[in-house]
PDB file of C-alpha atoms in Angstrom:
ATOM      1  CA  MET A1006      91.185  19.325   6.378  1.00 54.00           C
ATOM      2  CA  ASN A1007      91.251  16.462   3.778  1.00 58.00           C
ATOM      3  CA  SER A1008      87.772  16.499   1.800  1.00 58.00           C
ATOM      4  CA  LYS A1009      87.517  13.121   3.538  1.00 57.00           C
ATOM      5  CA  THR A1010      87.821  13.857   6.785  1.00 65.00           C
ATOM      6  CA  SER A1011      85.473  16.713   6.340  1.00 64.00           C
ATOM      7  CA  THR A1012      82.876  14.042   4.887  1.00 64.00           C
ATOM      8  CA  GLU A1013      83.011  11.867   7.414  1.00 64.00           C
ATOM      9  CA  LYS A1014      82.157  14.934  10.157  1.00 57.00           C
ATOM     10  CA  VAL A1015      79.236  16.423   7.440  1.00 54.00           C
ATOM     11  CA  LYS A1016      77.970  12.563   7.698  1.00 53.00           C
ATOM     12  CA  THR A1017      78.239  12.631  11.470  1.00 58.00           C
ATOM     13  CA  ALA A1018      76.451  15.572  12.238  1.00 54.00           C
ATOM     14  CA  GLN A1019      73.329  14.842   9.489  1.00 53.00           C
ATOM     15  CA  ARG A1020      73.064  10.726  11.374  1.00 56.00           C
ATOM     16  CA  LYS A1021      72.894  13.262  14.940  1.00 53.00           C
ATOM     17  CA  GLU A1022      70.669  15.073  13.116  1.00 48.00           C
ATOM     18  CA  ILE A1023      68.569  12.466  12.345  1.00 53.00           C
ATOM     19  CA  GLY A1024      69.077  11.082  15.336  1.00 56.00           C
ATOM     20  CA  ARG A1025      67.628  13.818  17.771  1.00 59.00           C
ATOM     21  CA  GLN A1026      64.736  14.502  15.708  1.00 54.00           C
ATOM     22  CA  ALA A1027      63.500  10.543  15.850  1.00 51.00           C
ATOM     23  CA  GLN A1028      64.129  10.712  19.404  1.00 64.00           C
ATOM     24  CA  LYS A1029      61.456  14.505  19.421  1.00 63.00           C
ATOM     25  CA  SER A1030      59.274  12.405  17.015  1.00 65.00           C
ATOM     26  CA  ALA A1031      58.778   9.249  19.048  1.00 76.00           C
ATOM     27  CA  SER A1032      58.039  11.609  22.118  1.00 85.00           C
ATOM     28  CA  THR A1033      55.641  13.856  20.854  1.00 88.00           C
ATOM     29  CA  ARG A1034      53.898  10.612  19.694  1.00 90.00           C
ATOM     30  CA  LYS A1035      54.122   9.099  23.426  1.00 91.00           C
ATOM     31  CA  ILE A1036      52.810  12.436  24.640  1.00 92.00           C
ATOM     32  CA  ILE A1037      49.774  12.824  21.872  1.00 93.00           C
ATOM     33  CA  VAL A1038      49.177   8.869  22.868  1.00 93.00           C
ATOM     34  CA  GLU A1039      49.325   9.832  26.413  1.00 93.00           C
ATOM     35  CA  ALA A1040      46.801  12.385  26.476  1.00 94.00           C
ATOM     36  CA  ALA A1041      44.717   9.881  24.235  1.00 94.00           C
ATOM     37  CA  LEU A1042      43.772   7.961  27.364  1.00 93.00           C
ATOM     38  CA  SER A1043      43.802  10.967  29.516  1.00 93.00           C
ATOM     39  CA  CYS A1044      41.223  12.310  27.524  1.00 94.00           C
ATOM     40  CA  ILE A1045      39.504   8.563  27.119  1.00 93.00           C
ATOM     41  CA  ALA A1046      39.007   8.597  30.915  1.00 90.00           C
ATOM     42  CA  LYS A1047      37.726  12.371  31.470  1.00 91.00           C
ATOM     43  CA  TYR A1048      35.370  12.889  28.108  1.00 92.00           C
ATOM     44  CA  GLY A1049      35.299   8.408  27.226  1.00 91.00           C
ATOM     45  CA  TYR A1050      35.142   7.576  23.793  1.00 92.00           C
ATOM     46  CA  ALA A1051      32.513   9.269  22.114  1.00 91.00           C
ATOM     47  CA  GLY A1052      34.192  12.760  22.954  1.00 93.00           C
ATOM     48  CA  THR A1053      37.332  12.497  22.181  1.00 94.00           C
ATOM     49  CA  THR A1054      37.982  14.023  19.821  1.00 93.00           C
ATOM     50  CA  THR A1055      40.892  14.968  17.732  1.00 92.00           C
ATOM     51  CA  PRO A1056      40.635  18.727  18.793  1.00 93.00           C
ATOM     52  CA  ILE A1057      40.573  17.984  22.605  1.00 94.00           C
ATOM     53  CA  ILE A1058      43.398  15.398  21.788  1.00 94.00           C
ATOM     54  CA  ALA A1059      45.394  18.259  20.913  1.00 93.00           C
ATOM     55  CA  ASN A1060      44.463  20.393  23.529  1.00 93.00           C
ATOM     56  CA  GLU A1061      44.739  17.888  26.209  1.00 94.00           C
ATOM     57  CA  ALA A1062      48.515  16.986  24.716  1.00 92.00           C
ATOM     58  CA  GLY A1063      49.403  20.357  24.321  1.00 92.00           C
ATOM     59  CA  VAL A1064      50.706  20.474  20.872  1.00 90.00           C
ATOM     60  CA  SER A1065      48.994  22.096  17.399  1.00 89.00           C
ATOM     61  CA  ARG A1066      46.220  20.175  15.232  1.00 86.00           C
ATOM     62  CA  GLY A1067      48.654  20.113  12.771  1.00 87.00           C
ATOM     63  CA  ALA A1068      51.147  18.949  14.620  1.00 85.00           C
ATOM     64  CA  MET A1069      49.204  15.741  16.091  1.00 88.00           C
ATOM     65  CA  MET A1070      48.225  15.350  12.499  1.00 87.00           C
ATOM     66  CA  HIS A1071      51.601  15.240  11.144  1.00 86.00           C
ATOM     67  CA  HIS A1072      51.509  11.765  13.730  1.00 88.00           C
ATOM     68  CA  PHE A1073      48.613  10.233  12.794  1.00 90.00           C
ATOM     69  CA  ASN A1074      46.710  10.830  10.352  1.00 89.00           C
ATOM     70  CA  ASN A1075      43.174  10.786  11.760  1.00 90.00           C
ATOM     71  CA  ARG A1076      41.428   9.530  14.637  1.00 90.00           C
ATOM     72  CA  SER A1077      42.029   6.021  14.152  1.00 89.00           C
ATOM     73  CA  ALA A1078      45.230   6.326  14.317  1.00 91.00           C
ATOM     74  CA  VAL A1079      45.184   8.218  16.852  1.00 92.00           C
ATOM     75  CA  ILE A1080      43.225   5.322  18.873  1.00 91.00           C
ATOM     76  CA  GLY A1081      45.096   2.435  17.814  1.00 89.00           C
ATOM     77  CA  ALA A1082      48.429   3.540  18.913  1.00 91.00           C
ATOM     78  CA  ALA A1083      46.771   4.795  21.658  1.00 91.00           C
ATOM     79  CA  ILE A1084      45.146   0.947  23.019  1.00 88.00           C
ATOM     80  CA  GLU A1085      48.648  -0.603  21.151  1.00 87.00           C
ATOM     81  CA  TYR A1086      50.488   1.421  24.320  1.00 89.00           C
ATOM     82  CA  LEU A1087      47.703   1.163  26.909  1.00 85.00           C
ATOM     83  CA  HIS A1088      47.539  -3.007  26.530  1.00 81.00           C
ATOM     84  CA  GLU A1089      51.671  -2.708  26.908  1.00 83.00           C
ATOM     85  CA  LYS A1090      51.142  -0.635  29.836  1.00 82.00           C
ATOM     86  CA  ARG A1091      48.308  -3.193  31.703  1.00 78.00           C
ATOM     87  CA  LEU A1092      50.610  -5.936  31.034  1.00 78.00           C
ATOM     88  CA  ARG A1093      53.759  -4.217  32.680  1.00 80.00           C
ATOM     89  CA  ALA A1094      51.688  -2.805  35.387  1.00 76.00           C
ATOM     90  CA  PHE A1095      50.637  -6.678  36.241  1.00 74.00           C
ATOM     91  CA  LYS A1096      54.154  -8.416  35.593  1.00 75.00           C
ATOM     92  CA  ARG A1097      55.164  -5.204  38.479  1.00 77.00           C
ATOM     93  CA  ALA A1098      52.831  -6.076  40.505  1.00 74.00           C
ATOM     94  CA  ILE A1099      53.190 -10.144  39.896  1.00 73.00           C
ATOM     95  CA  ALA A1100      57.148  -9.541  40.941  1.00 74.00           C
ATOM     96  CA  ALA A1101      56.963  -7.894  43.835  1.00 74.00           C
ATOM     97  CA  LEU A1102      54.794 -11.423  45.132  1.00 71.00           C
ATOM     98  CA  PRO A1103      57.295 -14.285  47.284  1.00 69.00           C
ATOM     99  CA  LYS A1104      58.387 -16.337  43.871  1.00 63.00           C
ATOM    100  CA  ASP A1105      59.674 -19.169  47.410  1.00 60.00           C
ATOM    101  CA  LYS A1106      56.185 -19.175  48.846  1.00 56.00           C
ATOM    102  CA  LEU A1107      53.774 -18.149  46.220  1.00 55.00           C
ATOM    103  CA  GLN A1108      49.992 -18.486  46.995  1.00 71.00           C
ATOM    104  CA  LEU A1109      46.609 -18.115  45.549  1.00 75.00           C
ATOM    105  CA  HIS A1110      46.107 -15.212  48.135  1.00 78.00           C
ATOM    106  CA  ASP A1111      49.189 -13.261  46.512  1.00 78.00           C
ATOM    107  CA  GLY A1112      47.984 -14.238  42.822  1.00 78.00           C
ATOM    108  CA  LEU A1113      44.232 -12.925  43.432  1.00 83.00           C
ATOM    109  CA  LYS A1114      45.829  -9.723  45.322  1.00 82.00           C
ATOM    110  CA  ALA A1115      48.354  -8.757  42.129  1.00 80.00           C
ATOM    111  CA  TYR A1116      45.190  -9.449  39.832  1.00 83.00           C
ATOM    112  CA  TRP A1117      42.774  -7.123  41.818  1.00 86.00           C
ATOM    113  CA  LYS A1118      45.707  -4.457  41.961  1.00 81.00           C
ATOM    114  CA  HIS A1119      45.485  -4.738  38.066  1.00 79.00           C
ATOM    115  CA  VAL A1120      42.084  -4.913  37.987  1.00 84.00           C
ATOM    116  CA  THR A1121      41.533  -1.534  39.859  1.00 83.00           C
ATOM    117  CA  HIS A1122      45.130   0.873  38.164  1.00 80.00           C
ATOM    118  CA  PRO A1123      43.184   3.732  36.550  1.00 79.00           C
ATOM    119  CA  LEU A1124      44.311   2.293  33.053  1.00 81.00           C
ATOM    120  CA  TYR A1125      41.454  -0.429  33.418  1.00 83.00           C
ATOM    121  CA  VAL A1126      39.022   2.365  33.423  1.00 85.00           C
ATOM    122  CA  VAL A1127      40.313   3.730  29.790  1.00 89.00           C
ATOM    123  CA  PHE A1128      40.508  -0.488  28.917  1.00 86.00           C
ATOM    124  CA  HIS A1129      36.463  -0.979  29.868  1.00 87.00           C
ATOM    125  CA  GLU A1130      35.596   2.397  28.364  1.00 90.00           C
ATOM    126  CA  LEU A1131      36.832   1.162  25.543  1.00 91.00           C
ATOM    127  CA  ALA A1132      35.350  -2.185  26.025  1.00 90.00           C
ATOM    128  CA  VAL A1133      31.583  -1.154  26.423  1.00 90.00           C
ATOM    129  CA  ALA A1134      32.824   1.496  22.763  1.00 92.00           C
ATOM    130  CA  SER A1135      34.169  -1.292  20.834  1.00 92.00           C
ATOM    131  CA  ARG A1136      30.247  -3.166  21.110  1.00 91.00           C
ATOM    132  CA  THR A1137      29.000  -0.974  18.312  1.00 92.00           C
ATOM    133  CA  ASP A1138      31.962   0.005  16.696  1.00 91.00           C
ATOM    134  CA  LYS A1139      32.925  -2.263  14.192  1.00 90.00           C
ATOM    135  CA  GLY A1140      36.340   0.270  13.866  1.00 88.00           C
ATOM    136  CA  LEU A1141      37.433   0.346  16.918  1.00 90.00           C
ATOM    137  CA  ALA A1142      36.177  -3.530  17.615  1.00 92.00           C
ATOM    138  CA  LYS A1143      39.212  -4.513  14.736  1.00 89.00           C
ATOM    139  CA  ILE A1144      41.667  -2.545  16.850  1.00 87.00           C
ATOM    140  CA  LEU A1145      40.629  -3.877  20.398  1.00 88.00           C
ATOM    141  CA  GLN A1146      40.120  -7.074  20.502  1.00 88.00           C
ATOM    142  CA  PRO A1147      43.574  -8.522  18.934  1.00 86.00           C
ATOM    143  CA  ALA A1148      44.818  -6.421  21.664  1.00 82.00           C
ATOM    144  CA  GLN A1149      42.684  -7.637  24.553  1.00 83.00           C
ATOM    145  CA  ALA A1150      43.282 -11.182  23.224  1.00 86.00           C
ATOM    146  CA  ALA A1151      47.407 -10.774  23.334  1.00 83.00           C
ATOM    147  CA  PHE A1152      46.696 -10.024  26.697  1.00 79.00           C
ATOM    148  CA  TYR A1153      45.252 -12.309  28.286  1.00 81.00           C
ATOM    149  CA  ASP A1154      47.271 -14.854  25.974  1.00 84.00           C
ATOM    150  CA  GLU A1155      49.992 -13.204  28.323  1.00 81.00           C
ATOM    151  CA  TRP A1156      48.267 -13.361  31.142  1.00 78.00           C
ATOM    152  CA  TYR A1157      47.615 -17.673  31.297  1.00 80.00           C
ATOM    153  CA  ASN A1158      50.893 -18.096  29.675  1.00 81.00           C
ATOM    154  CA  LEU A1159      52.156 -16.121  32.856  1.00 77.00           C
ATOM    155  CA  SER A1160      50.321 -18.371  35.032  1.00 77.00           C
ATOM    156  CA  TYR A1161      51.025 -21.296  33.892  1.00 78.00           C
ATOM    157  CA  ASP A1162      54.866 -20.317  34.980  1.00 77.00           C
ATOM    158  CA  LEU A1163      53.823 -18.359  38.258  1.00 75.00           C
ATOM    159  CA  PHE A1164      51.163 -21.862  39.262  1.00 76.00           C
ATOM    160  CA  PRO A1165      53.891 -24.490  37.763  1.00 78.00           C
ATOM    161  CA  GLN A1166      51.963 -27.380  40.097  1.00 78.00           C
ATOM    162  CA  TRP A1167      48.687 -26.789  37.875  1.00 79.00           C
ATOM    163  CA  ARG A1168      50.464 -27.950  34.542  1.00 79.00           C
ATOM    164  CA  SER A1169      49.512 -31.278  35.767  1.00 82.00           C
ATOM    165  CA  ASN A1170      45.638 -30.279  34.849  1.00 85.00           C
ATOM    166  CA  THR A1171      45.967 -27.635  32.504  1.00 84.00           C
ATOM    167  CA  ASP A1172      42.145 -27.922  32.155  1.00 88.00           C
ATOM    168  CA  ALA A1173      41.055 -27.413  35.855  1.00 87.00           C
ATOM    169  CA  LEU A1174      43.908 -23.695  35.570  1.00 85.00           C
ATOM    170  CA  GLU A1175      42.172 -22.056  32.526  1.00 86.00           C
ATOM    171  CA  LEU A1176      39.052 -22.757  34.406  1.00 90.00           C
ATOM    172  CA  ALA A1177      40.344 -20.858  37.607  1.00 88.00           C
ATOM    173  CA  MET A1178      41.807 -18.213  35.431  1.00 87.00           C
ATOM    174  CA  ASP A1179      38.404 -17.619  33.371  1.00 89.00           C
ATOM    175  CA  LEU A1180      36.874 -17.741  37.320  1.00 92.00           C
ATOM    176  CA  VAL A1181      39.995 -14.936  38.496  1.00 90.00           C
ATOM    177  CA  ASN A1182      38.906 -12.590  35.887  1.00 88.00           C
ATOM    178  CA  THR A1183      35.111 -12.686  35.141  1.00 91.00           C
ATOM    179  CA  THR A1184      34.664 -12.268  38.783  1.00 93.00           C
ATOM    180  CA  LEU A1185      37.207  -9.314  40.100  1.00 91.00           C
ATOM    181  CA  GLU A1186      36.317  -7.766  36.640  1.00 90.00           C
ATOM    182  CA  GLY A1187      33.090  -7.615  37.379  1.00 90.00           C
ATOM    183  CA  VAL A1188      34.084  -6.657  40.768  1.00 90.00           C
ATOM    184  CA  ALA A1189      36.094  -3.437  39.390  1.00 89.00           C
ATOM    185  CA  ILE A1190      33.300  -2.444  37.001  1.00 88.00           C
ATOM    186  CA  ARG A1191      31.139  -2.898  39.693  1.00 87.00           C
ATOM    187  CA  HIS A1192      33.194   0.292  41.200  1.00 85.00           C
ATOM    188  CA  LEU A1193      32.749   2.734  38.575  1.00 82.00           C
ATOM    189  CA  SER A1194      28.875   2.995  39.812  1.00 84.00           C
ATOM    190  CA  ILE A1195      28.442   2.067  43.129  1.00 85.00           C
ATOM    191  CA  PRO A1196      30.387   2.715  46.625  1.00 84.00           C
ATOM    192  CA  GLU A1197      33.061   0.001  47.774  1.00 82.00           C
ATOM    193  CA  ASP A1198      32.287  -2.203  49.927  1.00 85.00           C
ATOM    194  CA  ILE A1199      34.497  -3.114  51.569  1.00 87.00           C
ATOM    195  CA  GLU A1200      33.054  -6.404  53.769  1.00 91.00           C
ATOM    196  CA  ARG A1201      31.208  -7.991  51.151  1.00 89.00           C
ATOM    197  CA  GLU A1202      33.315  -7.733  48.579  1.00 88.00           C
ATOM    198  CA  THR A1203      36.348  -9.459  50.895  1.00 89.00           C
ATOM    199  CA  ARG A1204      33.680 -11.501  51.651  1.00 92.00           C
ATOM    200  CA  LEU A1205      33.874 -12.278  47.768  1.00 90.00           C
ATOM    201  CA  PHE A1206      37.768 -12.670  47.498  1.00 90.00           C
ATOM    202  CA  ASN A1207      37.844 -14.941  50.278  1.00 90.00           C
ATOM    203  CA  TYR A1208      35.194 -16.966  48.586  1.00 92.00           C
ATOM    204  CA  LEU A1209      36.728 -16.725  45.643  1.00 92.00           C
ATOM    205  CA  GLU A1210      39.884 -18.436  47.112  1.00 90.00           C
ATOM    206  CA  GLU A1211      37.934 -21.246  48.614  1.00 90.00           C
ATOM    207  CA  CYS A1212      36.831 -21.693  45.239  1.00 91.00           C
ATOM    208  CA  LEU A1213      40.514 -22.206  43.667  1.00 88.00           C
ATOM    209  CA  SER A1214      41.311 -24.101  46.450  1.00 86.00           C
ATOM    210  CA  ALA A1215      38.875 -27.010  45.817  1.00 89.00           C
ATOM    211  CA  LEU A1216      40.254 -25.753  41.728  1.00 87.00           C
ATOM    212  CA  LYS A1217      44.206 -26.877  42.728  1.00 83.00           C
ATOM    213  CA  PRO A1218      45.509 -29.752  41.556  1.00 81.00           C
ATOM    214  CA  LYS A1219      46.373 -32.357  44.697  1.00 76.00           C
ATOM    215  CA  LEU A1220      49.985 -33.580  44.814  1.00 62.00           C
TER     216      LEU A1220
END
């Protein structure tokens, strides 16, 4: 074996090892971030400390601090991850709808599924905490704005007939957002009332139909 071949093998082995370490690091980061979201859901934002996150993730506090310097860094990564998961969950709900005959009712059901997803509880907890935590607000608000931008853009694609009146579509989306998120928040403290909520859902659909541009 010549020296050139030996050197190439060493370099190949080093690259593989670096790749394994990077994959392991990314996996550990994901575990910690998911643990942070789980803790926020269980204990609230104020009760989610770095020792609690480390315990939930099954790693030492030192190992966690190796990936995230402080609590803010963990929370920031968790918010980014949460934002991405919320978008993916909403897109999955949309993907299951009938594309050839998509109706307002289908769109409402998809968004309702989104705001009743367990992740929404975490988002709401963070949104409330950000009211008095300026550091958290600085992290959360851009992610929240990006989510709604994506949602509105997706709505334009799903309902092309509304493009003739973008103001009406924005009003419709605001109405859906405010109403359904409000009902989802109410579920956190008041038991579900299917009959009343069905009535509200049907009325919301009537309001949207009235806003729909006439072809």
